[in-house]
XYZ file of C-alpha atoms in Angstrom:
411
model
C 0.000 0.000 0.000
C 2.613 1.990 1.078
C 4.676 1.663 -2.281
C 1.023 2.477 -3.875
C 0.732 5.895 -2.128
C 4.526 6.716 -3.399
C 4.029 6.105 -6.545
C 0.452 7.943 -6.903
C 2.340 10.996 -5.409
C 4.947 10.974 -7.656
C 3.012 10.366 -10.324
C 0.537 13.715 -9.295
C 3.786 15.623 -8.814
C 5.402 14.711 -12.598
C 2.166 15.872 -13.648
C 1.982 19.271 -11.734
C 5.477 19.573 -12.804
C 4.896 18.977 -16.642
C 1.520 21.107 -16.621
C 3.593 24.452 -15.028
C 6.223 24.054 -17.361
C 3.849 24.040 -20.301
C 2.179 27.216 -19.155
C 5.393 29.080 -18.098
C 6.288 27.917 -21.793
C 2.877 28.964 -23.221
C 2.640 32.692 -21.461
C 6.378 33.217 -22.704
C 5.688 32.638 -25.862
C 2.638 34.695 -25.496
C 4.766 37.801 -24.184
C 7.238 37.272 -26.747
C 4.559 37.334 -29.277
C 2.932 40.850 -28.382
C 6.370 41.905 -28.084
C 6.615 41.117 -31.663
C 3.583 42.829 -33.064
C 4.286 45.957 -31.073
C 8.051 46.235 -32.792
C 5.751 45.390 -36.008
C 3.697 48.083 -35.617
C 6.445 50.633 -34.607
C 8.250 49.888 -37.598
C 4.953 50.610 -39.839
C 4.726 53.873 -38.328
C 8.237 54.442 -38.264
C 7.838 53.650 -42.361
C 4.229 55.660 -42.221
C 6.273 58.727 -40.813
C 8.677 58.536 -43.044
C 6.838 58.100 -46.178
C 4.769 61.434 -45.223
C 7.782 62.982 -45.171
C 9.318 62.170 -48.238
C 8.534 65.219 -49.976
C 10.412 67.658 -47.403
C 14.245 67.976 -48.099
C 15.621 66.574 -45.098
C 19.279 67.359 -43.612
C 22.008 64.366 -43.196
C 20.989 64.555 -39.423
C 17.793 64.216 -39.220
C 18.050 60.872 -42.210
C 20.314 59.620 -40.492
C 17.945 59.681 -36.735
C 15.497 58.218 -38.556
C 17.765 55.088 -40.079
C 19.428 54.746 -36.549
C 15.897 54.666 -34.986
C 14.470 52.039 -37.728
C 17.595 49.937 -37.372
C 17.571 49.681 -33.892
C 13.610 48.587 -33.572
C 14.422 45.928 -36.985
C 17.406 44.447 -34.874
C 15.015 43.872 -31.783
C 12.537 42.388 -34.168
C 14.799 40.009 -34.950
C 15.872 38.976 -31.899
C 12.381 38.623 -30.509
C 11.213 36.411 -33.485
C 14.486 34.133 -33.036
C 13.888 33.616 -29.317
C 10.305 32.848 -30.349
C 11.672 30.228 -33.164
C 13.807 28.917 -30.384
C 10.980 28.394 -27.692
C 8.837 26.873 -30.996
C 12.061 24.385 -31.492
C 11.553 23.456 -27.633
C 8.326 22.994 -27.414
C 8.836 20.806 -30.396
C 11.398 18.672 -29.211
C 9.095 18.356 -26.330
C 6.046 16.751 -27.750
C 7.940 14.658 -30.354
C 9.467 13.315 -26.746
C 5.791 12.976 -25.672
C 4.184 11.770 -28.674
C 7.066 8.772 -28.278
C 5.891 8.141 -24.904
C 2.360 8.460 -25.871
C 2.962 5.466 -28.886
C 4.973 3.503 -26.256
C 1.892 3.426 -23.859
C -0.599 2.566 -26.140
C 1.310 -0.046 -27.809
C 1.250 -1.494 -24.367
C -2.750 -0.810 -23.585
C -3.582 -2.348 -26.906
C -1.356 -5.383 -26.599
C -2.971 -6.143 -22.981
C -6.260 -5.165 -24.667
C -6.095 -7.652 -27.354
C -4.795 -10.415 -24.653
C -8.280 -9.900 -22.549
C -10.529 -10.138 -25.514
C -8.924 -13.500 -26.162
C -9.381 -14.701 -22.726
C -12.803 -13.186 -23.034
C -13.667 -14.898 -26.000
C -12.575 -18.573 -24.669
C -14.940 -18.140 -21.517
C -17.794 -16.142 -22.852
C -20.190 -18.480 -23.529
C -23.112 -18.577 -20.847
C -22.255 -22.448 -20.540
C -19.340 -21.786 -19.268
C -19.791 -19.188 -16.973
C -22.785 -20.893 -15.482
C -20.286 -24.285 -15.086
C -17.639 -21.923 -13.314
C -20.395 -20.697 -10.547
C -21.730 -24.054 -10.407
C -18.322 -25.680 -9.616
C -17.948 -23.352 -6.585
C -17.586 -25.024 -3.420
C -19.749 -22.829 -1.387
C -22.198 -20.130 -1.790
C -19.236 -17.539 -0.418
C -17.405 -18.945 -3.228
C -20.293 -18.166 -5.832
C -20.552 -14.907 -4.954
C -16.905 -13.760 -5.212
C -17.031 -15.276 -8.469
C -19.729 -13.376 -9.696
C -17.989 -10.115 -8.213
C -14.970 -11.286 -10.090
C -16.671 -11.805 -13.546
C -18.191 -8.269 -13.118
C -15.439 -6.746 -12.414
C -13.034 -8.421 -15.254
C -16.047 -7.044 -17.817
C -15.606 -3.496 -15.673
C -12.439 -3.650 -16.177
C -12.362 -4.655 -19.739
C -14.141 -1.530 -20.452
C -12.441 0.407 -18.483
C -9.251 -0.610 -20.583
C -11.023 0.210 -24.025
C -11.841 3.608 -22.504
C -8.057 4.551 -21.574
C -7.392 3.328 -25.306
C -9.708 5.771 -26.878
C -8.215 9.100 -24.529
C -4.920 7.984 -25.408
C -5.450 7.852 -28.811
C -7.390 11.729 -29.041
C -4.676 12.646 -26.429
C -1.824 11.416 -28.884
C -3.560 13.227 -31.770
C -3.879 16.421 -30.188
C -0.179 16.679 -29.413
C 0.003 15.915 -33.161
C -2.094 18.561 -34.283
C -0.241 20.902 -31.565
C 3.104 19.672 -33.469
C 2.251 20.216 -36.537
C 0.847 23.892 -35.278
C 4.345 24.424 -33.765
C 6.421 23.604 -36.797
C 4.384 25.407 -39.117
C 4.162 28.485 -36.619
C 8.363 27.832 -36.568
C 8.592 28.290 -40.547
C 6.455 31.148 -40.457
C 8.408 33.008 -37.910
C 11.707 32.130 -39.829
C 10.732 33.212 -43.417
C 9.389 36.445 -41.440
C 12.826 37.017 -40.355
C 14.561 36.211 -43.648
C 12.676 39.276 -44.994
C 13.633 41.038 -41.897
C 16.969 40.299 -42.270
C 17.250 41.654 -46.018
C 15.452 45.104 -44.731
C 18.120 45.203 -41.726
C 21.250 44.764 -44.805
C 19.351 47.349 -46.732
C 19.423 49.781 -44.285
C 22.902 49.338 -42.883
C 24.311 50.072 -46.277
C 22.180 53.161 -46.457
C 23.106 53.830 -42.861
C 27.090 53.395 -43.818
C 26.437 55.828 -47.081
C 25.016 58.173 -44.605
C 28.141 58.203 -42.175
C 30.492 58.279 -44.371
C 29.162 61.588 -45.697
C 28.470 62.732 -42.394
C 32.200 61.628 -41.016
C 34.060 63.939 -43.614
C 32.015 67.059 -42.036
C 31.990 65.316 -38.996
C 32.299 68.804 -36.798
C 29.552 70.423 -38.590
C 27.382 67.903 -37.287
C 28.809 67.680 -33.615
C 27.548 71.975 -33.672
C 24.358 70.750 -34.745
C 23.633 68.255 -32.183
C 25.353 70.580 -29.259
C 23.202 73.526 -30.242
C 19.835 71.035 -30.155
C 21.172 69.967 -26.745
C 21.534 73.279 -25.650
C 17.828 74.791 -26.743
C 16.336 71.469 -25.119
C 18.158 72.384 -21.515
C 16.933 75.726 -22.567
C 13.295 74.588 -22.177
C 13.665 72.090 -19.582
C 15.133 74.540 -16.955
C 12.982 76.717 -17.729
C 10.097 74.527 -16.673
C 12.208 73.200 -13.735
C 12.507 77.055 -12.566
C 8.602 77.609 -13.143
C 7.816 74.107 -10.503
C 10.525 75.390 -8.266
C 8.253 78.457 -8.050
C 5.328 77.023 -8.008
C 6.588 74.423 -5.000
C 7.842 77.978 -2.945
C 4.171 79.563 -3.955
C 2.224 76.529 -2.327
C 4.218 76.234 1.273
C 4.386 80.033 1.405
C 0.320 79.661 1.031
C 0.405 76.605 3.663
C 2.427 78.897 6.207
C 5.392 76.964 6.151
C 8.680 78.229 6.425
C 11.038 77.776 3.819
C 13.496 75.433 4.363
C 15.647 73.404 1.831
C 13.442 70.107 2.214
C 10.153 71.716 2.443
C 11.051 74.320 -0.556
C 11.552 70.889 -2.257
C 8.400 69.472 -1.636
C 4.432 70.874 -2.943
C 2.270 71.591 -0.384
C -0.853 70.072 -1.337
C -4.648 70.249 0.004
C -6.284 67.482 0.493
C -7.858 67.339 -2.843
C -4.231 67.391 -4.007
C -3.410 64.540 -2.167
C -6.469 62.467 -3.790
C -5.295 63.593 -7.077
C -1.551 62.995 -6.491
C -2.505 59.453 -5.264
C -4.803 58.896 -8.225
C -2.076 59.436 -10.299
C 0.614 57.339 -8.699
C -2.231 54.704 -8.869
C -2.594 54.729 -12.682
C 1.430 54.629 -12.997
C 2.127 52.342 -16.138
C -1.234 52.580 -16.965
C -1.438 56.488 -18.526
C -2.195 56.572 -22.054
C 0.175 58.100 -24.345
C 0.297 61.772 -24.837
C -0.342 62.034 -28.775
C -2.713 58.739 -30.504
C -0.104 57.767 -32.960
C 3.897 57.892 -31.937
C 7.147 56.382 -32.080
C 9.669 57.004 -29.276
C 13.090 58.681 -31.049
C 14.521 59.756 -27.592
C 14.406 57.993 -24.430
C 14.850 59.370 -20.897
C 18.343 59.654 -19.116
C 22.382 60.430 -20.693
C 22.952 58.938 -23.674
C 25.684 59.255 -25.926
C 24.539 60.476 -29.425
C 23.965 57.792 -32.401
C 25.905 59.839 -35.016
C 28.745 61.218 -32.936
C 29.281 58.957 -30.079
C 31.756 61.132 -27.802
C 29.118 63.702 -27.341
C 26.773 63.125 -24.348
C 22.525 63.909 -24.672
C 20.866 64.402 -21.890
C 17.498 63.733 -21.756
C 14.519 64.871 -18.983
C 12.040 63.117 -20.986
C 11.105 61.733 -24.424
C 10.516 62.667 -28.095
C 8.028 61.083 -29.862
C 8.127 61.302 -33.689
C 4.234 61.281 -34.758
C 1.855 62.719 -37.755
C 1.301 65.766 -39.148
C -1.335 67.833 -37.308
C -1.370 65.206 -33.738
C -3.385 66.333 -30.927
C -1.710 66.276 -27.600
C -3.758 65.038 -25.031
C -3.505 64.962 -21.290
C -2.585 62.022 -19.954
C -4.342 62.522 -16.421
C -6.780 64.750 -14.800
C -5.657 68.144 -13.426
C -5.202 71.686 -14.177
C -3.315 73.674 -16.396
C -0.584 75.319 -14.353
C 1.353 77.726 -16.820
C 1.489 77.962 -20.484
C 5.273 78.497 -21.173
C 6.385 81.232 -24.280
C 9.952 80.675 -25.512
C 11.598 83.544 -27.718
C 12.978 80.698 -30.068
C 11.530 77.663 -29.816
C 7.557 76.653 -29.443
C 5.301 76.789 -26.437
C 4.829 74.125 -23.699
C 2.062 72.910 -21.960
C 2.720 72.686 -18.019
C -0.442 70.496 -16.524
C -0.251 69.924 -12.309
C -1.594 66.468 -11.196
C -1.087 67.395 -7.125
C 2.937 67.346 -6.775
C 3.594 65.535 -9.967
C 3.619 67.583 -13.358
C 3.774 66.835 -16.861
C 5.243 68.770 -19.643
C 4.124 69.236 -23.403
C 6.713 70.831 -25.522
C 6.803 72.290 -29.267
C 3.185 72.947 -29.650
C 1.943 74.885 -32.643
C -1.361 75.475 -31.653
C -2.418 75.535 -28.421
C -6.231 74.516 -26.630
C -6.370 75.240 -23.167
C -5.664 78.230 -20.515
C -3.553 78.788 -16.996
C -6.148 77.751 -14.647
C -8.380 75.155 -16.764
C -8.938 71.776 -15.371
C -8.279 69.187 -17.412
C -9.766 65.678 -18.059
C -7.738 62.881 -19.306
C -7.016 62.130 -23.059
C -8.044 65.684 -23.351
C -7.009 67.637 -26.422
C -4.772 70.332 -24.866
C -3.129 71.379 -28.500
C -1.247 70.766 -31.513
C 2.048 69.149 -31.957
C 4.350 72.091 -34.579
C 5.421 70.360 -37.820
C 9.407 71.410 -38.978
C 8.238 73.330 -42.241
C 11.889 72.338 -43.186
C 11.938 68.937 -42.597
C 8.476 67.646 -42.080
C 8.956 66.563 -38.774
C 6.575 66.457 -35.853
C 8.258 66.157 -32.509
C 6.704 66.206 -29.054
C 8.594 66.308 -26.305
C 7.130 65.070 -23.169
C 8.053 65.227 -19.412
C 7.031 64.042 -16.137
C 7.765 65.492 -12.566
C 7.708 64.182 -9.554
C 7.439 67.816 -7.293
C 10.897 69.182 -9.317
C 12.937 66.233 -10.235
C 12.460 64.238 -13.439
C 10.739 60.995 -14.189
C 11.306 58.151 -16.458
C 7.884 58.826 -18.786
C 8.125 55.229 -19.884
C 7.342 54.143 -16.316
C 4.258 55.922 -16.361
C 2.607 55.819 -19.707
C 1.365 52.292 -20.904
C 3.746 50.594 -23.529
C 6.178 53.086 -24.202
């Protein structure tokens, strides 16, 4: 009994153990999947964008952001679609290991199968099974053999049952296999294609450099001086929440000190927006509809000259001509920000945490309006020069900068 119980445990635990390992497999292959189509879809509006733009006479700079952008989303591609092929190849290896098993097992079922049908046969006359009770010694004797020929038949069909399940079990990991290796080709033809669109664009992207390398100082001025008009705009809306933190605890009566100057004083409405709003973090929608990222958060060096450093206190997103900027949470339009050179920006106050729209051409909304969210707050300016439409967008927590891709969904 004891060996019984053992092996019945063991047995649930392989089975726990193989069932876990198919669905850790499964939801992988799942998240490696979206993963896929999102790169997919950046890449067709990455190709969208630039297609619109075809017509504008674009400088070496800007081509070449856009081929360094599309080659580094194509390269991810690929290496999301091979570590899907390579999952495919192990769940395949896998089931041809089961469907093995699976044969193995009902070879055995069907050969034990076969072997009671013959012993069946020989003894199923009712002659013989009434000569078998009636040779019984005793009427105790009877009766277990009844039991016993009831429970052979029970058996027996018991037997042909655990035939048929094996048999639609060992066809469904068929099907399953053949779904696998079919889903494997697909995946690997994809990134055949993929990989000829990757070639193309490195030689482009090598045309470009080398034409950029023999002016290659020309092009370090032009980067510095975009550096230098973005920390324009971004201290500038640093110095406006600075203020704005030393309005609200001068309001609250508190004295100024270097950690409460650092911190907004908020009302208790404030504080249910503020915590509304760390609530929803990763969730926020994005900013414009349509939108590829071109600059992430943080210090980066540059992708055309790689000893100069970019600091960035948010993101650019690259979207269409004529994008709406939205809100991406409820709260109220602190400041609307003029800059002598550049474009407006949007500065929106969510209880201590702010967000920041920047290069608007047209602008929606007033200091003081509240604000719903995925509210249409303005316009994003299109480059009349190059055809571009970037949007730069920032969040604050009270006056230091956020990562915006750990706030708005996907990005």
């Amino acid at each position: 009994m004891a060996d019984k119980s053992i092996f019945k445990i063991a047995f649930i635990l392989a089975l726990f153990l193989c069932t876990t390992a198919a669905f850790s497999q499964s939801k992988k292959q799942q998240e490696l999947e979206d993963r896929r189509q999102e790169l997919r879809r950046e890449i067709q509006q990455i190709n969208s964008l630039l297609s619109k733009n075809k017509s504008q006479q674009k400088s070496q700079l800007t081509l070449i952001e856009d081929l360094n952008y599309k080659v580094s989303v194509r390269r991810n591609l690929i290496k999301v679609t091979n570590q899907q092929a390579n999952l495919l190849t192990r769940e395949i290896n896998d089931n041809q290991h089961k469907i093995s098993e699976l044969r193995e097992e009902l070879e055995v079922l069907k050969e034990n199968y076969a072997k009671m049908i013959v012993t069946s046969y020989k003894s199923k006359s009712e002659q013989s099974r009434v000569m078998f009770l009636l040779s019984s010694s005793d009427f105790q004797q009877a009766y277990k053999r009844v039991k016993y020929i009831n429970q052979y038949a029970e058996y027996q069909k018991k037997q042909g049952e655990s035939i048929k399940l094996k048999t639609s079990e060992l066809q469904e990991v068929n099907k399953a296999l053949l779904k696998q290796k079919a889903d494997k080709q697909k995946l690997i033809a994809e990134n055949k294609v993929a990989q000829v669109e990757l070639e193309k664009e490195l030689k482009e992207h090598q045309s470009l450099m080398e034409s950029i390398n023999k002016d290659l100082s020309k092009y370090a001025a032009q980067i510095k001086n975009r550096q230098a008009e973005a920390d324009k705009i971004d201290r500038e809306i640093e110095r406006i929440i600075r203020e704005a933190i030393a309005s609200s605890n001068t309001k609250a009566g508190k004295k100024s000190t270097s950690k409460s100057s650092a911190v907004y004083a908020m009302t208790p409405e404030d504080k249910v927006l503020a915590n509304s709003f760390v609530t929803s973090k990763g969730k926020l929608p994005w900013p414009v509809e349509k939108g590829v990222v071109k600059l992430r958060y943080g210090r980066q060096p540059s992708p055309i000259v790689k000893t100069i450093m970019i600091q960035s206190n948010g993101v650019r997103i690259a979207t269409e001509k004529d994008a709406k900027v939205r809100a991406v949470f409820n709260g109220e339009v602190y400041r609307i920000i003029a800059s002598k050179n550049g474009n407006p920006s949007v500065l929106i106050r969510h209880g201590n945490y702010f967000t920041a729209y920047s290069n608007l051409g047209k602008i929606y909304v007033k200091k003081g309006d509240k604000v719903r969210t995925k509210q249409e707050i303005g316009e994003v300016f299109t480059n009349p020069s190059n055809g571009q439409t970037i949007l730069s967008f920032s969040v604050f927590n009270n006056s230091k900068t956020e990562n915006p891709a750990s706030w708005i969904y996907k990005m």
